[in-house]
Every structure is written in structure tokens, then in C-alpha cells.
């Protein structure tokens, strides 16, 4: 992600991290937050043009799910919850694949219509989560 930021000085980046990372603080096109509360985080998702995560593997990727619920398109590898989506659904939530920098360029320079909230709402409802937890608890008992 640092390389993508360095190569895209025309983008104003908002970085949110669980860790305190000073290596990006000297960049003029970055606003960095560390260990923030959920209220501020949801506000940042809602003002963002897109959400990007560079992780090569995720179990679920809650941050991407949260961004989608805020209707913010995502850029990420085919990992976590997105690996279970079909191609049409992936195309509706953002750009999914290995070429993150290319995806950023497309996100910024091309006109796309994404509907990430519509897609994640099909898979992550309160009722579904209750059923999944109940099934897990019952399997352990």
C-alpha cells in the first residue's frame, strides 16, 4: 500500500491502523489515524471514495465489510468474505484481484457504479449471524 500511496500523490489518503506507524507521517497527501473508535471510523468510511486493504490473506475482513455497509467501494485481493462472492457481486462491490495499483487507477480515472451495501446486505444480516452463531455453539455442545 505504501508503494501505491507513493505512486499516487494526486490522491489524498486517509490511513487507519491499529498500530502506530510513523513511516507515513511525512507525506503531505495523508491523514493518519491510529486506534480510533467505531463512530469516527464509520464517519471516515462514509467520506471515503474507496477503501483499500493490501493484506494477502484475511479470514473474514471485517474492515472491508464495514466499508461496504457504508456503501464505500473496496479494493482488495480475492480473500476473506469476497472469495465467496460470484464475479457479478465482486464487480458490484469494487475491484477484487491481485493488481491493487491498477485498481486504484481505475477507481480514480474511470466512472463506475458500485453497490457494495446491496451485496453485503444479502450475506450479513442480524438473523443470519444469529443462525451461524447458534449452529456453531450447537456443534460444540
XYZ file of N, CA, C and O in Angstrom, residues 1-136:
544
model
N 0.834 -1.188 0.000
C 0.000 0.000 0.000
C 0.878 1.252 0.000
O 0.562 2.228 -0.668
N 1.989 1.200 0.738
C 2.900 2.360 0.752
C 3.368 2.711 -0.649
O 3.388 3.877 -1.031
N 3.696 1.717 -1.448
C 4.128 1.956 -2.824
C 2.993 2.600 -3.637
O 3.235 3.532 -4.413
N 1.791 2.140 -3.449
C 0.641 2.710 -4.157
C 0.453 4.169 -3.759
O 0.220 5.033 -4.604
N 0.578 4.454 -2.476
C 0.454 5.841 -1.994
C 1.559 6.704 -2.602
O 1.301 7.808 -3.094
N 2.783 6.192 -2.588
C 3.913 6.937 -3.152
C 3.715 7.224 -4.640
O 4.131 8.267 -5.135
N 3.080 6.311 -5.343
C 2.867 6.462 -6.789
C 1.601 7.247 -7.133
O 1.327 7.474 -8.312
N 0.832 7.628 -6.133
C -0.426 8.346 -6.365
C -0.505 9.573 -5.469
O -1.373 9.688 -4.604
N 0.391 10.508 -5.703
C 0.446 11.739 -4.900
C -0.775 12.635 -5.148
O -1.049 13.534 -4.368
N -1.512 12.386 -6.232
C -2.699 13.170 -6.552
C -3.910 12.777 -5.695
O -4.922 13.469 -5.689
N -3.802 11.680 -4.973
C -4.892 11.208 -4.111
C -4.603 11.625 -2.682
O -3.479 11.491 -2.191
N -5.627 12.125 -1.993
C -5.495 12.397 -0.567
C -5.927 11.131 0.166
O -7.071 10.688 0.048
N -5.020 10.534 0.895
C -5.236 9.242 1.548
C -5.594 9.434 3.014
O -4.980 10.238 3.714
N -6.537 8.665 3.493
C -6.843 8.573 4.915
C -6.428 7.171 5.332
O -6.968 6.186 4.839
N -5.455 7.096 6.207
C -4.919 5.819 6.668
C -5.435 5.562 8.079
O -5.303 6.413 8.959
N -6.001 4.370 8.277
C -6.452 3.963 9.605
C -5.726 2.671 9.946
O -5.730 1.725 9.162
N -5.098 2.654 11.115
C -4.313 1.494 11.515
C -4.533 1.197 12.994
O -4.828 2.089 13.778
N -4.388 -0.065 13.338
C -4.443 -0.456 14.743
C -3.121 -0.151 15.438
O -3.046 -0.075 16.641
N -2.079 0.014 14.646
C -0.741 0.249 15.172
C -0.316 1.683 14.914
O -0.811 2.337 14.012
N 0.639 2.154 15.687
C 1.193 3.485 15.463
C 2.335 3.355 14.466
O 3.347 2.728 14.758
N 2.147 3.909 13.283
C 3.152 3.800 12.235
C 3.584 5.194 11.803
O 2.797 5.945 11.255
N 4.824 5.526 12.064
C 5.346 6.855 11.716
C 5.837 6.958 10.277
O 6.076 8.043 9.792
N 6.003 5.841 9.588
C 6.637 5.891 8.275
C 5.845 6.658 7.229
O 6.370 7.033 6.203
N 4.569 6.945 7.478
C 3.762 7.690 6.504
C 3.504 9.129 6.931
O 2.911 9.903 6.189
N 3.921 9.498 8.123
C 3.592 10.819 8.666
C 4.184 11.987 7.897
O 3.674 13.090 7.979
N 5.245 11.789 7.152
C 5.888 12.893 6.443
C 5.239 13.212 5.101
O 5.611 14.180 4.450
N 4.296 12.428 4.680
C 3.644 12.644 3.387
C 2.562 13.720 3.519
O 1.776 13.714 4.457
N 2.533 14.638 2.562
C 1.573 15.741 2.594
C 0.182 15.325 2.136
O -0.790 16.012 2.396
N 0.070 14.187 1.466
C -1.228 13.747 0.961
C -1.864 12.657 1.828
O -2.675 11.878 1.364
N -1.505 12.655 3.115
C -2.001 11.622 4.027
C -2.488 12.223 5.336
O -1.844 13.088 5.926
N -3.635 11.721 5.773
C -4.130 11.973 7.124
C -4.187 10.604 7.784
O -4.825 9.687 7.258
N -3.496 10.452 8.903
C -3.353 9.136 9.512
C -4.022 9.085 10.876
O -3.903 10.001 11.682
N -4.753 7.986 11.123
C -5.414 7.735 12.399
C -4.955 6.383 12.933
O -4.773 5.442 12.171
N -4.802 6.300 14.226
C -4.423 5.047 14.877
C -5.364 4.780 16.043
O -5.669 5.689 16.816
N -5.814 3.549 16.139
C -6.656 3.111 17.262
C -7.818 4.070 17.513
O -7.918 4.689 18.560
N -8.727 4.175 16.550
C -9.849 5.106 16.681
C -11.130 4.356 17.048
O -11.226 3.145 16.870
N -12.117 5.089 17.544
C -13.373 4.449 17.926
C -14.241 4.201 16.688
O -14.029 4.767 15.627
N -15.236 3.356 16.860
C -16.100 2.943 15.750
C -16.892 4.106 15.158
O -17.146 4.129 13.959
N -17.283 5.063 15.962
C -18.052 6.201 15.461
C -17.217 7.014 14.458
O -17.693 7.343 13.365
N -15.980 7.319 14.811
C -15.096 8.045 13.899
C -14.793 7.196 12.665
O -14.794 7.698 11.537
N -14.569 5.902 12.870
C -14.277 5.013 11.758
C -15.424 4.993 10.753
O -15.203 5.098 9.544
N -16.648 4.903 11.218
C -17.786 4.888 10.291
C -17.886 6.210 9.546
O -18.241 6.242 8.365
N -17.561 7.315 10.204
C -17.535 8.608 9.529
C -16.499 8.648 8.421
O -16.751 9.182 7.333
N -15.328 8.058 8.684
C -14.273 8.026 7.663
C -14.670 7.144 6.480
O -14.427 7.507 5.324
N -15.299 5.998 6.756
C -15.785 5.151 5.664
C -16.761 5.941 4.788
O -16.755 5.830 3.573
N -17.611 6.725 5.422
C -18.665 7.425 4.691
C -18.166 8.603 3.864
O -18.855 9.029 2.935
N -16.986 9.131 4.165
C -16.464 10.229 3.336
C -15.444 9.743 2.309
O -15.055 10.488 1.425
N -15.054 8.484 2.411
C -14.038 7.938 1.508
C -14.627 7.644 0.128
O -15.782 7.244 0.005
N -13.806 7.834 -0.893
C -14.198 7.464 -2.250
C -14.057 5.965 -2.470
O -14.755 5.382 -3.294
N -13.136 5.345 -1.733
C -12.957 3.899 -1.782
C -12.167 3.455 -0.563
O -11.558 4.268 0.135
N -12.200 2.160 -0.303
C -11.473 1.524 0.784
C -10.497 0.543 0.150
O -10.869 -0.192 -0.759
N -9.261 0.531 0.621
C -8.270 -0.415 0.096
C -7.586 -1.119 1.257
O -7.283 -0.503 2.280
N -7.375 -2.415 1.077
C -6.609 -3.197 2.042
C -5.660 -4.077 1.242
O -6.058 -4.687 0.254
N -4.406 -4.109 1.641
C -3.384 -4.830 0.881
C -3.090 -6.222 1.380
O -2.268 -6.925 0.806
N -3.753 -6.646 2.420
C -3.464 -7.938 3.021
C -3.635 -9.084 2.022
O -4.642 -9.157 1.332
N -2.654 -9.987 1.946
C -2.772 -11.116 1.019
C -3.719 -12.204 1.516
O -4.155 -13.044 0.744
N -4.051 -12.178 2.806
C -4.988 -13.176 3.339
C -5.806 -12.566 4.465
O -5.319 -11.737 5.231
N -7.045 -12.954 4.511
C -7.980 -12.500 5.543
C -8.891 -13.659 5.892
O -9.248 -14.449 5.020
N -9.283 -13.748 7.139
C -10.274 -14.753 7.482
C -11.654 -14.277 7.061
O -12.370 -14.972 6.384
N -11.999 -13.078 7.418
C -13.293 -12.507 7.080
C -13.145 -11.120 6.454
O -13.824 -10.792 5.526
N -12.303 -10.312 7.017
C -12.034 -8.921 6.633
C -13.189 -8.016 7.043
O -13.902 -7.443 6.210
N -13.353 -7.889 8.349
C -14.409 -7.061 8.918
C -14.330 -5.619 8.430
O -15.359 -4.998 8.155
N -13.138 -5.074 8.282
C -12.998 -3.684 7.830
C -13.615 -3.497 6.445
O -14.300 -2.502 6.188
N -13.407 -4.440 5.543
C -13.996 -4.345 4.205
C -15.516 -4.475 4.273
O -16.238 -3.782 3.550
N -16.009 -5.326 5.139
C -17.461 -5.473 5.324
C -18.044 -4.169 5.841
O -19.077 -3.692 5.347
N -17.373 -3.563 6.822
C -17.840 -2.280 7.355
C -17.871 -1.215 6.267
O -18.830 -0.456 6.162
N -16.826 -1.160 5.453
C -16.787 -0.186 4.356
C -17.955 -0.419 3.398
O -18.628 0.531 2.981
N -18.207 -1.675 3.071
C -19.321 -1.997 2.165
C -20.660 -1.577 2.762
O -21.528 -1.066 2.045
N -20.851 -1.775 4.053
C -22.100 -1.355 4.687
C -22.267 0.163 4.653
O -23.379 0.675 4.686
N -21.154 0.882 4.538
C -21.213 2.346 4.371
C -21.313 2.726 2.896
O -21.248 3.895 2.538
N -21.479 1.721 2.039
C -21.608 1.871 0.587
C -20.341 2.431 -0.061
O -20.396 3.071 -1.106
N -19.210 2.163 0.563
C -17.913 2.577 0.045
C -17.317 1.414 -0.745
O -17.146 0.326 -0.192
N -17.023 1.607 -2.030
C -16.439 0.518 -2.818
C -15.079 0.110 -2.267
O -14.370 0.921 -1.682
N -14.738 -1.153 -2.465
C -13.494 -1.687 -1.904
C -12.537 -2.143 -3.000
O -12.948 -2.509 -4.094
N -11.261 -2.102 -2.649
C -10.185 -2.654 -3.464
C -9.436 -3.613 -2.556
O -8.935 -3.211 -1.504
N -9.400 -4.871 -2.946
C -8.685 -5.864 -2.143
C -8.452 -7.118 -2.969
O -9.012 -7.279 -4.042
N -7.614 -7.987 -2.428
C -7.368 -9.275 -3.070
C -8.583 -10.183 -2.863
O -9.445 -9.903 -2.036
N -8.620 -11.274 -3.591
C -9.731 -12.219 -3.520
C -9.566 -13.112 -2.284
O -9.207 -14.276 -2.371
N -9.822 -12.515 -1.132
C -9.639 -13.198 0.141
C -10.754 -12.776 1.087
O -11.511 -11.853 0.794
N -10.849 -13.450 2.221
C -11.912 -13.104 3.166
C -13.277 -13.380 2.574
O -13.448 -14.278 1.749
N -14.262 -12.597 2.961
C -15.635 -12.836 2.522
C -15.806 -12.713 1.012
O -16.663 -13.373 0.423
N -14.994 -11.881 0.347
C -15.177 -11.684 -1.093
C -14.865 -12.941 -1.904
O -15.380 -13.114 -3.007
N -14.055 -13.831 -1.350
C -13.722 -15.055 -2.081
C -14.947 -15.950 -2.268
O -14.943 -16.827 -3.128
N -15.993 -15.710 -1.496
C -17.228 -16.495 -1.616
C -18.259 -15.850 -2.548
O -19.318 -16.417 -2.766
N -17.954 -14.671 -3.069
C -18.887 -13.972 -3.949
C -18.689 -14.418 -5.394
O -17.587 -14.796 -5.788
N -19.751 -14.322 -6.190
C -19.591 -14.601 -7.617
C -19.023 -13.360 -8.307
O -18.926 -12.291 -7.694
N -18.629 -13.493 -9.566
C -17.969 -12.391 -10.276
C -18.843 -11.149 -10.374
O -18.356 -10.025 -10.236
N -20.124 -11.325 -10.613
C -21.030 -10.176 -10.708
C -21.075 -9.408 -9.386
O -21.019 -8.177 -9.368
N -21.142 -10.136 -8.275
C -21.160 -9.492 -6.960
C -19.838 -8.777 -6.686
O -19.828 -7.657 -6.169
N -18.732 -9.412 -7.031
C -17.424 -8.781 -6.843
C -17.330 -7.474 -7.623
O -16.816 -6.479 -7.122
N -17.854 -7.474 -8.846
C -17.823 -6.272 -9.672
C -18.712 -5.163 -9.109
O -18.476 -3.986 -9.383
N -19.697 -5.521 -8.303
C -20.588 -4.518 -7.716
C -20.032 -3.917 -6.428
O -20.463 -2.849 -6.015
N -19.075 -4.616 -5.784
C -18.525 -4.063 -4.538
C -17.231 -3.291 -4.749
O -16.791 -2.572 -3.864
N -16.603 -3.446 -5.914
C -15.355 -2.735 -6.175
C -14.456 -3.517 -7.096
O -14.927 -4.193 -7.999
N -13.159 -3.425 -6.849
C -12.174 -4.138 -7.659
C -11.504 -5.193 -6.787
O -10.869 -4.874 -5.784
N -11.635 -6.443 -7.205
C -11.099 -7.569 -6.444
C -10.059 -8.262 -7.301
O -10.325 -8.635 -8.442
N -8.848 -8.416 -6.777
C -7.796 -9.103 -7.512
C -6.421 -8.748 -6.994
O -6.273 -8.049 -5.987
N -5.420 -9.209 -7.691
C -4.031 -9.042 -7.260
C -3.436 -7.693 -7.637
O -2.450 -7.264 -7.062
N -3.995 -7.015 -8.612
C -3.409 -5.788 -9.141
C -4.031 -4.562 -8.470
O -4.841 -3.848 -9.055
N -3.631 -4.322 -7.240
C -4.223 -3.252 -6.440
C -3.938 -1.873 -7.021
O -4.817 -1.006 -7.039
N -2.720 -1.648 -7.484
C -2.387 -0.328 -8.021
C -3.195 -0.029 -9.280
O -3.689 1.082 -9.471
N -3.357 -1.015 -10.126
C -4.183 -0.858 -11.326
C -5.632 -0.557 -10.933
O -6.304 0.264 -11.562
N -6.104 -1.209 -9.885
C -7.469 -0.984 -9.407
C -7.648 0.446 -8.906
O -8.684 1.075 -9.146
N -6.647 0.975 -8.209
C -6.705 2.363 -7.733
C -6.820 3.308 -8.930
O -7.644 4.226 -8.935
N -6.017 3.077 -9.955
C -6.062 3.918 -11.157
C -7.450 3.874 -11.789
O -8.012 4.912 -12.155
N -8.021 2.681 -11.897
C -9.369 2.550 -12.465
C -10.402 3.257 -11.589
O -11.308 3.913 -12.098
N -10.271 3.111 -10.287
C -11.222 3.708 -9.356
C -11.225 5.232 -9.507
O -12.273 5.867 -9.482
N -10.050 5.807 -9.665
C -9.911 7.257 -9.721
C -10.238 7.819 -11.110
O -10.844 8.881 -11.221
N -9.866 7.103 -12.154
C -9.955 7.662 -13.509
C -11.164 7.214 -14.324
O -11.423 7.788 -15.378
N -11.853 6.196 -13.887
C -12.985 5.693 -14.660
C -14.275 5.884 -13.879
O -14.274 5.923 -12.657
N -15.369 5.963 -14.602
C -16.672 6.116 -13.970
C -17.287 4.734 -13.752
O -17.527 4.010 -14.716
N -17.506 4.384 -12.509
C -18.082 3.078 -12.163
C -19.270 3.283 -11.241
O -19.320 4.256 -10.476
N -20.185 2.349 -11.296
C -21.337 2.376 -10.406
C -21.274 1.132 -9.519
O -21.489 0.013 -9.988
N -20.933 1.339 -8.270
C -20.813 0.232 -7.325
C -21.982 0.264 -6.342
O -22.469 1.341 -5.990
N -22.377 -0.907 -5.871
C -23.446 -1.015 -4.869
C -23.031 -2.006 -3.776
O -23.671 -3.033 -3.578
N -21.954 -1.702 -3.054
C -21.451 -2.665 -2.068
C -22.441 -2.971 -0.944
O -22.525 -4.123 -0.503
N -23.199 -1.982 -0.499
C -24.153 -2.234 0.590
C -25.190 -3.266 0.169
O -25.569 -4.153 0.943
N -25.652 -3.158 -1.060
C -26.639 -4.112 -1.580
C -26.113 -5.545 -1.515
O -26.830 -6.468 -1.146
N -24.846 -5.724 -1.854
C -24.265 -7.068 -1.880
C -24.051 -7.610 -0.470
O -24.484 -8.715 -0.153
N -23.395 -6.859 0.406
C -23.116 -7.398 1.750
C -24.395 -7.577 2.561
O -24.449 -8.448 3.432
N -25.410 -6.794 2.268
C -26.685 -6.928 2.993
C -27.350 -8.268 2.717
O -28.162 -8.729 3.529
N -27.009 -8.891 1.614
C -27.562 -10.219 1.309
C -26.928 -11.301 2.169
O -27.525 -12.336 2.411
N -25.706 -11.067 2.619
C -24.948 -12.099 3.315
C -24.755 -11.847 4.808
O -24.452 -12.774 5.559
N -24.896 -10.608 5.237
C -24.605 -10.275 6.624
C -25.801 -9.562 7.252
O -25.798 -8.338 7.382
N -26.801 -10.339 7.622
C -27.941 -9.785 8.342
C -27.847 -10.233 9.792
O -27.156 -11.219 10.110
N -28.540 -9.566 10.655
C -28.551 -9.958 12.069
C -29.081 -11.376 12.214
O -28.508 -12.199 12.940
N -30.139 -11.671 11.495
C -30.741 -13.007 11.580
C -29.759 -14.096 11.141
O -29.638 -15.137 11.781
N -29.050 -13.834 10.045
C -28.066 -14.818 9.564
C -26.939 -15.016 10.574
O -26.491 -16.143 10.791
N -26.478 -13.937 11.169
C -25.397 -14.049 12.148
C -25.858 -14.840 13.372
O -25.111 -15.670 13.895
N -27.085 -14.616 13.821
C -27.621 -15.373 14.954
C -27.665 -16.855 14.608
O -27.252 -17.706 15.399
N -28.149 -17.176 13.405
C -28.223 -18.577 12.983
C -26.845 -19.214 12.915
O -26.661 -20.352 13.349
N -25.852 -18.485 12.385
C -24.498 -19.033 12.273
C -23.870 -19.264 13.646
O -23.216 -20.281 13.876
N -24.074 -18.327 14.570
C -23.533 -18.498 15.918
C -24.229 -19.662 16.621
O -23.576 -20.458 17.294
N -25.536 -19.756 16.459
C -26.277 -20.861 17.075
C -25.779 -22.198 16.542
O -25.547 -23.132 17.310
N -25.596 -22.293 15.240
C -25.093 -23.517 14.630
C -23.707 -23.867 15.159
O -23.422 -25.017 15.483
N -22.845 -22.864 15.303
C -21.506 -23.100 15.832
C -21.570 -23.580 17.281
O -20.915 -24.560 17.659
